[in-house]
Amino acid sequence: MAARFDTISFLSDYGHEDEFVGVVHSVIRSIAPHVAIIDVTHGITPHDTRAGGLALARAANYLCPGVVVAVVDPGVGTRRRAVAIEVGDGASYLIGPDNGLLAPAVGLVGGATRAIELTSQDHRLPLAGGATFDGRDVFAPAAAHLCNGVPLEQLGEDIDTTGLVPGVLPVSQIEGDELVAEVLWIDRFGNCQLNVDPADIDHLGTTMLVIMANTEKIGMRTEAYDQIPTGRAGLMVDSSGLLSLAIARGSAASEFNLAEGDEIRLAATDGQQGGATIAVEIQRKEHRR
């Protein structure tokens, strides 16, 4: 049987303190020794399927064609399904739990063209203990067999793609004269990605007033971090094409006491509708994990 893919991209919340990532690598290598494994990240906050789905979506268009294994799986061992999702009529496959983790990336690359539940006992490892490590026992073997050229239908039973669990991602919305947004992601530099298309605030101009926790700062839209003047906040287009709140050579998250899931409202200041000044109001809400 001819090899079909030579790359597996791997994302998880496993971290690197334990042996989990290395074991998954070794299982893949034992079945498909020709495969290169790309570690996208293993630093997703434990159990945070939302963060994992967003990270996978940000990476999706830059991953090598092949197979993606994504594991953020608080429901492991329950009735949640283990799935393989075909995209691009077989151009690539995404493998992981059917809990919404895969959905943002699948949607970003055009949607599922086929999906199966991974039920084949011949294409998984025999249980050495409890059913708590599907990354090792189910997802890694399935990915390796696909790379070896095993047809998708041999790995399990077809399922309706419309029945896959969707990702739940917030959408910005207009309330009166305000654009209600949310912090989707905070990177390691403290830049705060918002669920806002930059075009949605084009009419508000380039200089802004940032109001947070009874504190006001002058901010501005910029194209680079170092264009943000010291002591000011900036709104700029990030590498994913979304609006991010940032400060020069510092952490906007720390400066403004922000966390993922916090609500941000963007609005023109009084008398500046369509002008050059906007206000940014930040509200804390219960975080979803």
Coordinates of C-alpha atoms in Angstrom, one line a residue, residues 114-279:
R114 CA -16.9 13.6 4.6
A115 CA -16.6 12.3 8.2
I116 CA -16.3 9.0 10.0
E117 CA -16.5 7.9 13.6
L118 CA -13.3 6.0 14.5
T119 CA -14.7 2.7 15.5
S120 CA -12.3 0.2 13.8
Q121 CA -10.6 -2.0 16.3
D122 CA -8.0 -3.0 13.7
H123 CA -6.7 0.6 13.5
R124 CA -6.3 1.5 17.1
L125 CA -4.1 0.2 19.9
P126 CA -5.4 -2.4 22.4
L127 CA -6.3 -0.8 25.7
A128 CA -3.4 -1.2 28.2
G129 CA -5.4 0.5 30.9
G130 CA -8.4 2.7 31.2
A131 CA -9.9 4.7 28.2
T132 CA -8.2 7.9 29.2
F133 CA -5.6 8.4 26.5
D134 CA -7.3 8.4 23.1
G135 CA -4.4 10.5 21.7
R136 CA -2.2 7.5 22.0
D137 CA -4.8 4.7 21.5
V138 CA -7.2 6.1 18.9
F139 CA -6.1 9.3 17.2
A140 CA -2.4 8.6 16.6
P141 CA -3.0 5.2 15.1
A142 CA -5.8 6.5 12.8
A143 CA -3.6 9.3 11.6
A144 CA -0.7 7.0 10.9
H145 CA -2.8 4.6 9.0
L146 CA -4.3 7.4 6.9
C147 CA -0.7 8.5 6.1
N148 CA 0.1 4.9 5.1
G149 CA -2.8 5.0 2.5
V150 CA -5.5 3.2 4.4
P151 CA -8.8 4.4 3.0
L152 CA -10.9 6.5 5.3
E153 CA -13.9 4.1 5.2
Q154 CA -11.8 1.3 6.8
L155 CA -11.3 3.4 9.9
G156 CA -14.9 3.5 10.9
E157 CA -18.5 4.3 10.1
D158 CA -19.7 7.3 8.0
I159 CA -21.5 10.0 9.9
D160 CA -23.5 13.0 8.7
T161 CA -21.2 16.0 8.5
T162 CA -24.1 18.3 9.6
G163 CA -24.2 16.4 12.9
L164 CA -20.7 17.3 13.9
V165 CA -20.5 19.4 17.0
P166 CA -20.0 23.0 16.0
G167 CA -17.5 25.4 17.5
V168 CA -19.0 28.1 19.7
L169 CA -17.2 31.4 18.8
P170 CA -18.4 34.9 19.7
V171 CA -19.4 37.3 17.0
S172 CA -19.0 41.0 17.4
Q173 CA -22.3 43.0 17.1
I174 CA -23.6 46.5 17.0
E175 CA -25.6 47.8 20.0
G176 CA -26.8 51.3 19.3
D177 CA -23.6 53.3 18.5
E178 CA -21.3 50.7 20.0
L179 CA -19.5 47.8 18.6
V180 CA -19.5 45.0 21.2
A181 CA -16.5 42.8 20.9
E182 CA -14.6 40.2 22.9
V183 CA -11.0 39.3 23.6
L184 CA -10.5 36.0 21.7
W185 CA -6.9 35.4 22.5
I186 CA -4.0 36.9 24.4
D187 CA -0.6 35.9 22.9
R188 CA 2.6 35.5 25.0
F189 CA 3.5 39.2 24.4
G190 CA 0.2 40.3 25.9
N191 CA -1.4 41.5 22.7
C192 CA -5.2 41.1 22.8
Q193 CA -6.9 39.8 19.7
L194 CA -10.5 40.9 19.3
N195 CA -13.3 39.3 17.3
V196 CA -13.4 42.4 15.1
D197 CA -12.7 42.8 11.4
P198 CA -10.6 46.0 11.1
A199 CA -13.0 47.3 8.4
D200 CA -15.7 47.5 11.0
I201 CA -14.1 50.5 12.7
D202 CA -12.7 52.3 9.6
H203 CA -15.4 55.0 10.0
L204 CA -14.1 55.8 13.5
G205 CA -10.8 57.3 12.4
T206 CA -7.2 56.7 13.5
T207 CA -6.9 58.5 16.9
M208 CA -8.8 57.1 19.9
L209 CA -9.5 57.5 23.5
V210 CA -9.1 54.3 25.5
I211 CA -11.3 54.2 28.7
M212 CA -10.8 51.3 31.1
A213 CA -11.5 51.0 34.8
N214 CA -11.9 54.8 35.2
T215 CA -8.6 55.3 33.4
E216 CA -8.3 57.1 30.1
K217 CA -5.5 56.8 27.6
I218 CA -5.0 58.2 24.1
G219 CA -4.7 55.5 21.6
M220 CA -4.3 55.1 17.8
R221 CA -4.5 52.7 14.9
T222 CA -1.1 51.6 13.7
E223 CA 0.5 49.1 11.4
A224 CA 3.4 48.1 13.7
Y225 CA 3.9 47.8 17.4
D226 CA 6.7 50.3 17.6
Q227 CA 4.5 52.9 15.9
I228 CA 2.5 53.0 19.1
P229 CA 3.7 56.1 21.1
T230 CA 4.8 55.4 24.7
G231 CA 1.9 55.6 27.1
R232 CA -0.7 55.1 24.5
A233 CA -2.7 52.1 23.4
G234 CA -2.9 50.9 19.8
L235 CA -5.4 49.0 17.6
M236 CA -3.8 47.2 14.8
V237 CA -4.3 44.4 12.3
D238 CA -2.6 41.2 13.6
S239 CA -1.2 38.3 11.7
S240 CA -4.6 36.6 11.5
G241 CA -6.3 39.7 10.0
L242 CA -8.2 40.6 13.1
L243 CA -8.0 43.7 15.3
S244 CA -5.7 43.6 18.3
L245 CA -5.3 45.9 21.2
A246 CA -1.6 46.4 21.9
I247 CA 1.0 48.6 23.5
A248 CA 4.6 49.2 22.4
R249 CA 7.1 46.7 23.9
G250 CA 4.7 45.7 26.7
S251 CA 1.7 43.7 27.6
A252 CA -1.7 45.2 26.8
A253 CA -3.3 42.4 28.8
S254 CA -1.3 43.3 31.9
E255 CA -1.6 47.1 31.4
F256 CA -5.3 47.0 31.1
N257 CA -6.0 43.9 33.3
L258 CA -7.6 41.9 30.4
A259 CA -8.3 38.2 30.1
E260 CA -9.6 36.1 27.3
G261 CA -13.4 36.3 27.1
D262 CA -13.5 39.9 28.4
E263 CA -16.0 42.2 26.6
I264 CA -14.8 45.4 24.9
R265 CA -17.1 48.1 23.5
L266 CA -15.9 50.4 20.7
A267 CA -17.8 53.6 20.1
A268 CA -17.2 57.1 18.7
T269 CA -16.9 59.7 21.5
D270 CA -19.5 62.4 21.8
G271 CA -19.5 64.7 18.8
Q272 CA -17.1 62.5 16.9
Q273 CA -19.3 60.1 15.0
G274 CA -17.4 59.3 11.9
G275 CA -14.5 61.4 13.2
A276 CA -11.1 60.6 14.7
T277 CA -11.7 59.6 18.3
I278 CA -13.1 56.4 19.7
A279 CA -13.7 55.1 23.2

